[in-house]
PDB file of N, CA and C in Angstrom:
ATOM      1  N   UNK A   1     279.195 163.927 231.393  1.00  0.00           N
ATOM      2  CA  UNK A   1     278.283 165.013 231.703  1.00  0.00           C
ATOM      3  C   UNK A   1     277.024 164.818 230.860  1.00  0.00           C
ATOM      4  N   UNK A   2     275.882 164.849 231.465  1.00  0.00           N
ATOM      5  CA  UNK A   2     274.625 164.683 230.751  1.00  0.00           C
ATOM      6  C   UNK A   2     273.927 166.026 230.607  1.00  0.00           C
ATOM      7  N   UNK A   3     273.386 166.217 229.411  1.00  0.00           N
ATOM      8  CA  UNK A   3     272.642 167.456 229.160  1.00  0.00           C
ATOM      9  C   UNK A   3     271.162 167.192 229.299  1.00  0.00           C
ATOM     10  N   UNK A   4     270.472 168.153 229.803  1.00  0.00           N
ATOM     11  CA  UNK A   4     269.019 168.018 229.885  1.00  0.00           C
ATOM     12  C   UNK A   4     268.418 168.556 228.592  1.00  0.00           C
ATOM     13  N   UNK A   5     267.447 167.867 228.041  1.00  0.00           N
ATOM     14  CA  UNK A   5     266.856 168.335 226.784  1.00  0.00           C
ATOM     15  C   UNK A   5     266.104 169.658 226.987  1.00  0.00           C
ATOM     16  N   UNK A   6     266.303 170.532 226.049  1.00  0.00           N
ATOM     17  CA  UNK A   6     265.636 171.837 226.096  1.00  0.00           C
ATOM     18  C   UNK A   6     264.300 171.734 225.356  1.00  0.00           C
ATOM     19  N   UNK A   7     263.268 172.384 225.851  1.00  0.00           N
ATOM     20  CA  UNK A   7     261.986 172.345 225.147  1.00  0.00           C
ATOM     21  C   UNK A   7     262.087 173.133 223.841  1.00  0.00           C
ATOM     22  N   UNK A   8     261.316 172.691 222.825  1.00  0.00           N
ATOM     23  CA  UNK A   8     261.309 173.364 221.527  1.00  0.00           C
ATOM     24  C   UNK A   8     260.649 174.725 221.681  1.00  0.00           C
ATOM     25  N   UNK A   9     261.176 175.739 220.994  1.00  0.00           N
ATOM     26  CA  UNK A   9     260.559 177.066 221.125  1.00  0.00           C
ATOM     27  C   UNK A   9     259.170 177.089 220.488  1.00  0.00           C
ATOM     28  N   UNK A  10     258.302 177.851 221.069  1.00  0.00           N
ATOM     29  CA  UNK A  10     256.937 177.982 220.570  1.00  0.00           C
ATOM     30  C   UNK A  10     256.926 179.107 219.542  1.00  0.00           C
ATOM     31  N   UNK A  11     256.471 178.834 218.289  1.00  0.00           N
ATOM     32  CA  UNK A  11     256.466 179.905 217.292  1.00  0.00           C
ATOM     33  C   UNK A  11     255.460 180.989 217.663  1.00  0.00           C
ATOM     34  N   UNK A  12     255.862 182.216 217.393  1.00  0.00           N
ATOM     35  CA  UNK A  12     254.982 183.345 217.697  1.00  0.00           C
ATOM     36  C   UNK A  12     253.964 183.504 216.572  1.00  0.00           C
ATOM     37  N   UNK A  13     252.781 183.920 216.914  1.00  0.00           N
ATOM     38  CA  UNK A  13     251.733 184.131 215.914  1.00  0.00           C
ATOM     39  C   UNK A  13     252.047 185.393 215.117  1.00  0.00           C
ATOM     40  N   UNK A  14     251.668 185.396 213.854  1.00  0.00           N
ATOM     41  CA  UNK A  14     251.887 186.561 213.008  1.00  0.00           C
ATOM     42  C   UNK A  14     250.974 187.690 213.468  1.00  0.00           C
ATOM     43  N   UNK A  15     251.475 188.913 213.384  1.00  0.00           N
ATOM     44  CA  UNK A  15     250.616 190.026 213.822  1.00  0.00           C
ATOM     45  C   UNK A  15     249.428 190.200 212.873  1.00  0.00           C
ATOM     46  N   UNK A  16     248.343 190.620 213.423  1.00  0.00           N
ATOM     47  CA  UNK A  16     247.127 190.805 212.628  1.00  0.00           C
ATOM     48  C   UNK A  16     247.278 192.029 211.733  1.00  0.00           C
ATOM     49  N   UNK A  17     246.677 191.960 210.532  1.00  0.00           N
ATOM     50  CA  UNK A  17     246.743 193.082 209.601  1.00  0.00           C
ATOM     51  C   UNK A  17     245.823 194.192 210.063  1.00  0.00           C
ATOM     52  N   UNK A  18     246.265 195.413 209.816  1.00  0.00           N
ATOM     53  CA  UNK A  18     245.449 196.563 210.179  1.00  0.00           C
ATOM     54  C   UNK A  18     244.243 196.633 209.243  1.00  0.00           C
ATOM     55  N   UNK A  19     243.237 197.340 209.647  1.00  0.00           N
ATOM     56  CA  UNK A  19     242.030 197.476 208.820  1.00  0.00           C
ATOM     57  C   UNK A  19     242.388 198.070 207.472  1.00  0.00           C
ATOM     58  N   UNK A  20     241.985 197.407 206.417  1.00  0.00           N
ATOM     59  CA  UNK A  20     242.211 197.911 205.071  1.00  0.00           C
ATOM     60  C   UNK A  20     243.588 197.601 204.514  1.00  0.00           C
ATOM     61  N   UNK A  21     244.473 196.971 205.272  1.00  0.00           N
ATOM     62  CA  UNK A  21     245.827 196.681 204.787  1.00  0.00           C
ATOM     63  C   UNK A  21     245.795 195.669 203.649  1.00  0.00           C
ATOM     64  N   UNK A  22     244.887 194.698 203.718  1.00  0.00           N
ATOM     65  CA  UNK A  22     244.792 193.691 202.665  1.00  0.00           C
ATOM     66  C   UNK A  22     244.295 194.333 201.380  1.00  0.00           C
ATOM     67  N   UNK A  23     243.322 195.222 201.483  1.00  0.00           N
ATOM     68  CA  UNK A  23     242.805 195.897 200.296  1.00  0.00           C
ATOM     69  C   UNK A  23     243.866 196.793 199.666  1.00  0.00           C
ATOM     70  N   UNK A  24     244.645 197.471 200.486  1.00  0.00           N
ATOM     71  CA  UNK A  24     245.712 198.321 199.959  1.00  0.00           C
ATOM     72  C   UNK A  24     246.779 197.482 199.268  1.00  0.00           C
ATOM     73  N   UNK A  25     247.109 196.321 199.838  1.00  0.00           N
ATOM     74  CA  UNK A  25     248.118 195.454 199.227  1.00  0.00           C
ATOM     75  C   UNK A  25     247.618 194.888 197.904  1.00  0.00           C
ATOM     76  N   UNK A  26     246.321 194.626 197.787  1.00  0.00           N
ATOM     77  CA  UNK A  26     245.769 194.094 196.545  1.00  0.00           C
ATOM     78  C   UNK A  26     245.792 195.134 195.437  1.00  0.00           C
ATOM     79  N   UNK A  27     245.737 196.410 195.793  1.00  0.00           N
ATOM     80  CA  UNK A  27     245.742 197.476 194.791  1.00  0.00           C
ATOM     81  C   UNK A  27     247.135 197.760 194.256  1.00  0.00           C
ATOM     82  N   UNK A  28     248.175 197.369 194.971  1.00  0.00           N
ATOM     83  CA  UNK A  28     249.543 197.650 194.550  1.00  0.00           C
ATOM     84  C   UNK A  28     249.934 196.830 193.338  1.00  0.00           C
ATOM     85  N   UNK A  29     250.828 197.381 192.545  1.00  0.00           N
ATOM     86  CA  UNK A  29     251.385 196.655 191.399  1.00  0.00           C
ATOM     87  C   UNK A  29     252.329 195.579 191.919  1.00  0.00           C
ATOM     88  N   UNK A  30     252.415 194.448 191.229  1.00  0.00           N
ATOM     89  CA  UNK A  30     253.362 193.421 191.673  1.00  0.00           C
ATOM     90  C   UNK A  30     254.803 193.930 191.526  1.00  0.00           C
ATOM     91  N   UNK A  31     255.641 193.533 192.464  1.00  0.00           N
ATOM     92  CA  UNK A  31     257.029 194.011 192.440  1.00  0.00           C
ATOM     93  C   UNK A  31     257.936 193.084 191.655  1.00  0.00           C
ATOM     94  N   UNK A  32     257.505 191.871 191.360  1.00  0.00           N
ATOM     95  CA  UNK A  32     258.335 190.938 190.596  1.00  0.00           C
ATOM     96  C   UNK A  32     257.495 190.272 189.527  1.00  0.00           C
ATOM     97  N   UNK A  33     258.168 189.725 188.528  1.00  0.00           N
ATOM     98  CA  UNK A  33     257.458 189.041 187.462  1.00  0.00           C
ATOM     99  C   UNK A  33     257.219 189.973 186.297  1.00  0.00           C
ATOM    100  N   UNK A  34     256.728 189.406 185.203  1.00  0.00           N
ATOM    101  CA  UNK A  34     256.493 190.235 184.022  1.00  0.00           C
ATOM    102  C   UNK A  34     255.345 191.207 184.271  1.00  0.00           C
ATOM    103  N   UNK A  35     255.589 192.457 183.976  1.00  0.00           N
ATOM    104  CA  UNK A  35     254.546 193.452 184.203  1.00  0.00           C
ATOM    105  C   UNK A  35     253.775 193.743 182.928  1.00  0.00           C
ATOM    106  N   UNK A  36     254.381 193.473 181.772  1.00  0.00           N
ATOM    107  CA  UNK A  36     253.678 193.680 180.514  1.00  0.00           C
ATOM    108  C   UNK A  36     254.187 192.659 179.507  1.00  0.00           C
ATOM    109  N   UNK A  37     253.553 192.575 178.371  1.00  0.00           N
ATOM    110  CA  UNK A  37     253.965 191.599 177.361  1.00  0.00           C
ATOM    111  C   UNK A  37     253.143 190.327 177.454  1.00  0.00           C
ATOM    112  N   UNK A  38     253.480 189.409 176.593  1.00  0.00           N
ATOM    113  CA  UNK A  38     252.743 188.154 176.524  1.00  0.00           C
ATOM    114  C   UNK A  38     253.353 187.114 177.452  1.00  0.00           C
ATOM    115  N   UNK A  39     252.540 186.196 177.950  1.00  0.00           N
ATOM    116  CA  UNK A  39     253.087 185.106 178.760  1.00  0.00           C
ATOM    117  C   UNK A  39     253.987 184.202 177.913  1.00  0.00           C
ATOM    118  N   UNK A  40     254.899 183.519 178.566  1.00  0.00           N
ATOM    119  CA  UNK A  40     255.858 182.666 177.867  1.00  0.00           C
ATOM    120  C   UNK A  40     255.161 181.545 177.104  1.00  0.00           C
ATOM    121  N   UNK A  41     254.063 181.033 177.620  1.00  0.00           N
ATOM    122  CA  UNK A  41     253.359 179.948 176.937  1.00  0.00           C
ATOM    123  C   UNK A  41     252.794 180.424 175.599  1.00  0.00           C
ATOM    124  N   UNK A  42     252.290 181.646 175.559  1.00  0.00           N
ATOM    125  CA  UNK A  42     251.740 182.174 174.309  1.00  0.00           C
ATOM    126  C   UNK A  42     252.848 182.392 173.292  1.00  0.00           C
ATOM    127  N   UNK A  43     253.980 182.914 173.761  1.00  0.00           N
ATOM    128  CA  UNK A  43     255.121 183.121 172.869  1.00  0.00           C
ATOM    129  C   UNK A  43     255.628 181.779 172.347  1.00  0.00           C
ATOM    130  N   UNK A  44     255.701 180.765 173.218  1.00  0.00           N
ATOM    131  CA  UNK A  44     256.136 179.442 172.800  1.00  0.00           C
ATOM    132  C   UNK A  44     255.200 178.819 171.780  1.00  0.00           C
ATOM    133  N   UNK A  45     253.900 178.943 172.003  1.00  0.00           N
ATOM    134  CA  UNK A  45     252.940 178.401 171.044  1.00  0.00           C
ATOM    135  C   UNK A  45     253.010 179.130 169.710  1.00  0.00           C
ATOM    136  N   UNK A  46     253.220 180.443 169.759  1.00  0.00           N
ATOM    137  CA  UNK A  46     253.364 181.206 168.521  1.00  0.00           C
ATOM    138  C   UNK A  46     254.599 180.791 167.745  1.00  0.00           C
ATOM    139  N   UNK A  47     255.700 180.573 168.453  1.00  0.00           N
ATOM    140  CA  UNK A  47     256.935 180.120 167.814  1.00  0.00           C
ATOM    141  C   UNK A  47     256.755 178.738 167.206  1.00  0.00           C
ATOM    142  N   UNK A  48     256.108 177.841 167.938  1.00  0.00           N
ATOM    143  CA  UNK A  48     255.851 176.498 167.425  1.00  0.00           C
ATOM    144  C   UNK A  48     254.961 176.542 166.184  1.00  0.00           C
ATOM    145  N   UNK A  49     253.949 177.397 166.203  1.00  0.00           N
ATOM    146  CA  UNK A  49     253.062 177.527 165.046  1.00  0.00           C
ATOM    147  C   UNK A  49     253.820 178.083 163.835  1.00  0.00           C
ATOM    148  N   UNK A  50     254.715 179.044 164.079  1.00  0.00           N
ATOM    149  CA  UNK A  50     255.497 179.607 162.976  1.00  0.00           C
ATOM    150  C   UNK A  50     256.432 178.560 162.378  1.00  0.00           C
ATOM    151  N   UNK A  51     257.070 177.747 163.216  1.00  0.00           N
ATOM    152  CA  UNK A  51     257.949 176.684 162.713  1.00  0.00           C
ATOM    153  C   UNK A  51     257.154 175.639 161.934  1.00  0.00           C
ATOM    154  N   UNK A  52     255.988 175.294 162.426  1.00  0.00           N
ATOM    155  CA  UNK A  52     255.141 174.335 161.721  1.00  0.00           C
ATOM    156  C   UNK A  52     254.700 174.890 160.369  1.00  0.00           C
ATOM    157  N   UNK A  53     254.349 176.166 160.322  1.00  0.00           N
ATOM    158  CA  UNK A  53     253.957 176.794 159.069  1.00  0.00           C
ATOM    159  C   UNK A  53     255.115 176.821 158.080  1.00  0.00           C
ATOM    160  N   UNK A  54     256.313 177.188 158.555  1.00  0.00           N
ATOM    161  CA  UNK A  54     257.475 177.236 157.669  1.00  0.00           C
ATOM    162  C   UNK A  54     257.806 175.848 157.134  1.00  0.00           C
ATOM    163  N   UNK A  55     257.763 174.839 157.989  1.00  0.00           N
ATOM    164  CA  UNK A  55     258.041 173.469 157.558  1.00  0.00           C
ATOM    165  C   UNK A  55     257.002 173.004 156.530  1.00  0.00           C
ATOM    166  N   UNK A  56     255.749 173.329 156.772  1.00  0.00           N
ATOM    167  CA  UNK A  56     254.693 172.939 155.833  1.00  0.00           C
ATOM    168  C   UNK A  56     254.874 173.612 154.477  1.00  0.00           C
ATOM    169  N   UNK A  57     255.263 174.878 154.484  1.00  0.00           N
ATOM    170  CA  UNK A  57     255.475 175.579 153.219  1.00  0.00           C
ATOM    171  C   UNK A  57     256.653 174.991 152.437  1.00  0.00           C
ATOM    172  N   UNK A  58     257.736 174.650 153.138  1.00  0.00           N
ATOM    173  CA  UNK A  58     258.877 174.032 152.458  1.00  0.00           C
ATOM    174  C   UNK A  58     258.476 172.671 151.895  1.00  0.00           C
ATOM    175  N   UNK A  59     257.758 171.873 152.687  1.00  0.00           N
ATOM    176  CA  UNK A  59     257.320 170.559 152.215  1.00  0.00           C
ATOM    177  C   UNK A  59     256.403 170.706 150.995  1.00  0.00           C
ATOM    178  N   UNK A  60     255.471 171.680 151.030  1.00  0.00           N
ATOM    179  CA  UNK A  60     254.568 171.901 149.911  1.00  0.00           C
ATOM    180  C   UNK A  60     255.335 172.310 148.655  1.00  0.00           C
ATOM    181  N   UNK A  61     256.333 173.177 148.829  1.00  0.00           N
ATOM    182  CA  UNK A  61     257.128 173.605 147.686  1.00  0.00           C
ATOM    183  C   UNK A  61     257.889 172.424 147.075  1.00  0.00           C
ATOM    184  N   UNK A  62     258.484 171.595 147.917  1.00  0.00           N
ATOM    185  CA  UNK A  62     259.237 170.445 147.415  1.00  0.00           C
ATOM    186  C   UNK A  62     258.317 169.431 146.733  1.00  0.00           C
ATOM    187  N   UNK A  63     257.126 169.207 147.271  1.00  0.00           N
ATOM    188  CA  UNK A  63     256.192 168.280 146.641  1.00  0.00           C
ATOM    189  C   UNK A  63     255.666 168.842 145.321  1.00  0.00           C
ATOM    190  N   UNK A  64     255.439 170.149 145.269  1.00  0.00           N
ATOM    191  CA  UNK A  64     254.947 170.775 144.049  1.00  0.00           C
ATOM    192  C   UNK A  64     255.979 170.685 142.929  1.00  0.00           C
ATOM    193  N   UNK A  65     257.238 170.868 143.283  1.00  0.00           N
ATOM    194  CA  UNK A  65     258.305 170.808 142.282  1.00  0.00           C
ATOM    195  C   UNK A  65     258.771 169.383 141.994  1.00  0.00           C
ATOM    196  N   UNK A  66     258.161 168.398 142.648  1.00  0.00           N
ATOM    197  CA  UNK A  66     258.479 166.982 142.477  1.00  0.00           C
ATOM    198  C   UNK A  66     259.955 166.694 142.739  1.00  0.00           C
ATOM    199  N   UNK A  67     260.512 167.344 143.754  1.00  0.00           N
ATOM    200  CA  UNK A  67     261.902 167.097 144.124  1.00  0.00           C
ATOM    201  C   UNK A  67     261.932 166.093 145.257  1.00  0.00           C
ATOM    202  N   UNK A  68     262.783 165.111 145.119  1.00  0.00           N
ATOM    203  CA  UNK A  68     263.021 164.180 146.206  1.00  0.00           C
ATOM    204  C   UNK A  68     264.443 163.662 146.064  1.00  0.00           C
ATOM    205  N   UNK A  69     265.090 163.378 147.174  1.00  0.00           N
ATOM    206  CA  UNK A  69     266.449 162.870 147.102  1.00  0.00           C
ATOM    207  C   UNK A  69     266.487 161.508 146.416  1.00  0.00           C
ATOM    208  N   UNK A  70     267.646 161.153 145.885  1.00  0.00           N
ATOM    209  CA  UNK A  70     267.754 159.895 145.138  1.00  0.00           C
ATOM    210  C   UNK A  70     267.576 158.675 146.034  1.00  0.00           C
ATOM    211  N   UNK A  71     267.873 158.808 147.316  1.00  0.00           N
ATOM    212  CA  UNK A  71     267.775 157.667 148.220  1.00  0.00           C
ATOM    213  C   UNK A  71     266.354 157.421 148.698  1.00  0.00           C
ATOM    214  N   UNK A  72     265.463 158.398 148.574  1.00  0.00           N
ATOM    215  CA  UNK A  72     264.127 158.266 149.149  1.00  0.00           C
ATOM    216  C   UNK A  72     263.288 157.151 148.520  1.00  0.00           C
ATOM    217  N   UNK A  73     263.239 156.983 147.185  1.00  0.00           N
ATOM    218  CA  UNK A  73     262.442 155.865 146.640  1.00  0.00           C
ATOM    219  C   UNK A  73     262.964 154.500 147.081  1.00  0.00           C
ATOM    220  N   UNK A  74     264.294 154.356 147.165  1.00  0.00           N
ATOM    221  CA  UNK A  74     264.849 153.073 147.618  1.00  0.00           C
ATOM    222  C   UNK A  74     264.498 152.812 149.078  1.00  0.00           C
ATOM    223  N   UNK A  75     264.589 153.847 149.915  1.00  0.00           N
ATOM    224  CA  UNK A  75     264.250 153.679 151.330  1.00  0.00           C
ATOM    225  C   UNK A  75     262.767 153.362 151.498  1.00  0.00           C
ATOM    226  N   UNK A  76     261.926 154.045 150.724  1.00  0.00           N
ATOM    227  CA  UNK A  76     260.484 153.790 150.791  1.00  0.00           C
ATOM    228  C   UNK A  76     260.175 152.341 150.410  1.00  0.00           C
ATOM    229  N   UNK A  77     260.814 151.871 149.344  1.00  0.00           N
ATOM    230  CA  UNK A  77     260.598 150.489 148.911  1.00  0.00           C
ATOM    231  C   UNK A  77     261.081 149.507 149.977  1.00  0.00           C
ATOM    232  N   UNK A  78     262.240 149.786 150.568  1.00  0.00           N
ATOM    233  CA  UNK A  78     262.782 148.880 151.585  1.00  0.00           C
ATOM    234  C   UNK A  78     261.861 148.806 152.801  1.00  0.00           C
ATOM    235  N   UNK A  79     261.321 149.952 153.240  1.00  0.00           N
ATOM    236  CA  UNK A  79     260.421 149.943 154.393  1.00  0.00           C
ATOM    237  C   UNK A  79     259.112 149.228 154.075  1.00  0.00           C
ATOM    238  N   UNK A  80     258.600 149.410 152.879  1.00  0.00           N
ATOM    239  CA  UNK A  80     257.371 148.707 152.506  1.00  0.00           C
ATOM    240  C   UNK A  80     257.597 147.204 152.446  1.00  0.00           C
ATOM    241  N   UNK A  81     258.727 146.794 151.907  1.00  0.00           N
ATOM    242  CA  UNK A  81     259.008 145.361 151.851  1.00  0.00           C
ATOM    243  C   UNK A  81     259.205 144.789 153.248  1.00  0.00           C
ATOM    244  N   UNK A  82     259.878 145.541 154.130  1.00  0.00           N
ATOM    245  CA  UNK A  82     260.059 145.064 155.505  1.00  0.00           C
ATOM    246  C   UNK A  82     258.712 144.919 156.206  1.00  0.00           C
ATOM    247  N   UNK A  83     257.814 145.850 155.982  1.00  0.00           N
ATOM    248  CA  UNK A  83     256.479 145.736 156.566  1.00  0.00           C
ATOM    249  C   UNK A  83     255.717 144.550 156.024  1.00  0.00           C
ATOM    250  N   UNK A  84     255.848 144.312 154.720  1.00  0.00           N
ATOM    251  CA  UNK A  84     255.170 143.167 154.104  1.00  0.00           C
ATOM    252  C   UNK A  84     255.703 141.855 154.680  1.00  0.00           C
ATOM    253  N   UNK A  85     257.032 141.752 154.831  1.00  0.00           N
ATOM    254  CA  UNK A  85     257.623 140.529 155.390  1.00  0.00           C
ATOM    255  C   UNK A  85     257.241 140.340 156.853  1.00  0.00           C
ATOM    256  N   UNK A  86     257.212 141.432 157.619  1.00  0.00           N
ATOM    257  CA  UNK A  86     256.835 141.333 159.033  1.00  0.00           C
ATOM    258  C   UNK A  86     255.381 140.905 159.172  1.00  0.00           C
ATOM    259  N   UNK A  87     254.504 141.436 158.311  1.00  0.00           N
ATOM    260  CA  UNK A  87     253.103 141.032 158.406  1.00  0.00           C
ATOM    261  C   UNK A  87     252.934 139.562 158.030  1.00  0.00           C
ATOM    262  N   UNK A  88     253.720 139.087 157.065  1.00  0.00           N
ATOM    263  CA  UNK A  88     253.664 137.664 156.712  1.00  0.00           C
ATOM    264  C   UNK A  88     254.153 136.787 157.851  1.00  0.00           C
ATOM    265  N   UNK A  89     255.216 137.215 158.508  1.00  0.00           N
ATOM    266  CA  UNK A  89     255.733 136.446 159.648  1.00  0.00           C
ATOM    267  C   UNK A  89     254.714 136.426 160.775  1.00  0.00           C
ATOM    268  N   UNK A  90     254.071 137.553 161.029  1.00  0.00           N
ATOM    269  CA  UNK A  90     253.054 137.617 162.081  1.00  0.00           C
ATOM    270  C   UNK A  90     251.871 136.725 161.731  1.00  0.00           C
ATOM    271  N   UNK A  91     251.495 136.697 160.481  1.00  0.00           N
ATOM    272  CA  UNK A  91     250.391 135.841 160.058  1.00  0.00           C
ATOM    273  C   UNK A  91     250.744 134.368 160.253  1.00  0.00           C
ATOM    274  N   UNK A  92     251.963 133.987 159.915  1.00  0.00           N
ATOM    275  CA  UNK A  92     252.392 132.599 160.143  1.00  0.00           C
ATOM    276  C   UNK A  92     252.362 132.262 161.628  1.00  0.00           C
ATOM    277  N   UNK A  93     252.796 133.191 162.466  1.00  0.00           N
ATOM    278  CA  UNK A  93     252.800 132.952 163.908  1.00  0.00           C
ATOM    279  C   UNK A  93     251.386 132.809 164.441  1.00  0.00           C
ATOM    280  N   UNK A  94     250.459 133.668 164.001  1.00  0.00           N
ATOM    281  CA  UNK A  94     249.078 133.562 164.500  1.00  0.00           C
ATOM    282  C   UNK A  94     248.419 132.276 164.016  1.00  0.00           C
ATOM    283  N   UNK A  95     248.769 131.817 162.828  1.00  0.00           N
ATOM    284  CA  UNK A  95     248.245 130.528 162.358  1.00  0.00           C
ATOM    285  C   UNK A  95     248.777 129.383 163.216  1.00  0.00           C
ATOM    286  N   UNK A  96     250.038 129.475 163.612  1.00  0.00           N
ATOM    287  CA  UNK A  96     250.651 128.426 164.420  1.00  0.00           C
ATOM    288  C   UNK A  96     250.058 128.404 165.820  1.00  0.00           C
ATOM    289  N   UNK A  97     249.731 129.579 166.371  1.00  0.00           N
ATOM    290  CA  UNK A  97     249.228 129.685 167.737  1.00  0.00           C
ATOM    291  C   UNK A  97     247.745 129.303 167.812  1.00  0.00           C
ATOM    292  N   UNK A  98     247.025 129.509 166.715  1.00  0.00           N
ATOM    293  CA  UNK A  98     245.578 129.291 166.725  1.00  0.00           C
ATOM    294  C   UNK A  98     245.244 127.884 167.217  1.00  0.00           C
ATOM    295  N   UNK A  99     244.298 127.823 168.134  1.00  0.00           N
ATOM    296  CA  UNK A  99     243.889 126.525 168.702  1.00  0.00           C
ATOM    297  C   UNK A  99     243.010 125.782 167.707  1.00  0.00           C
ATOM    298  N   UNK A 100     243.023 124.475 167.788  1.00  0.00           N
ATOM    299  CA  UNK A 100     242.149 123.662 166.970  1.00  0.00           C
ATOM    300  C   UNK A 100     242.757 123.259 165.629  1.00  0.00           C
ATOM    301  N   UNK A 101     243.992 123.557 165.422  1.00  0.00           N
ATOM    302  CA  UNK A 101     244.621 123.162 164.153  1.00  0.00           C
ATOM    303  C   UNK A 101     245.583 122.046 164.375  1.00  0.00           C
TER     304      UNK A 101
END
């Protein structure tokens, strides 16, 4: 049994707004969403600023009191030495790659 294809329905046009209906709708309060208070982005930025301020104050207090963990000077020295060795290796490589030598 073969079916004949049915034509697609034609969408109906939306009814036109009555005179002044758009202006009345613009005057209404929104029915959803925040009606008062601060936007979430402002609250987020304020929270981020407060965390940054608190972290800065703790860091300043620790630096003022000259407190540092026992492992920090050793780690600092190790990272500086690793950087020095890496820069030396890079310098050797650039000398090797340089043309005319």
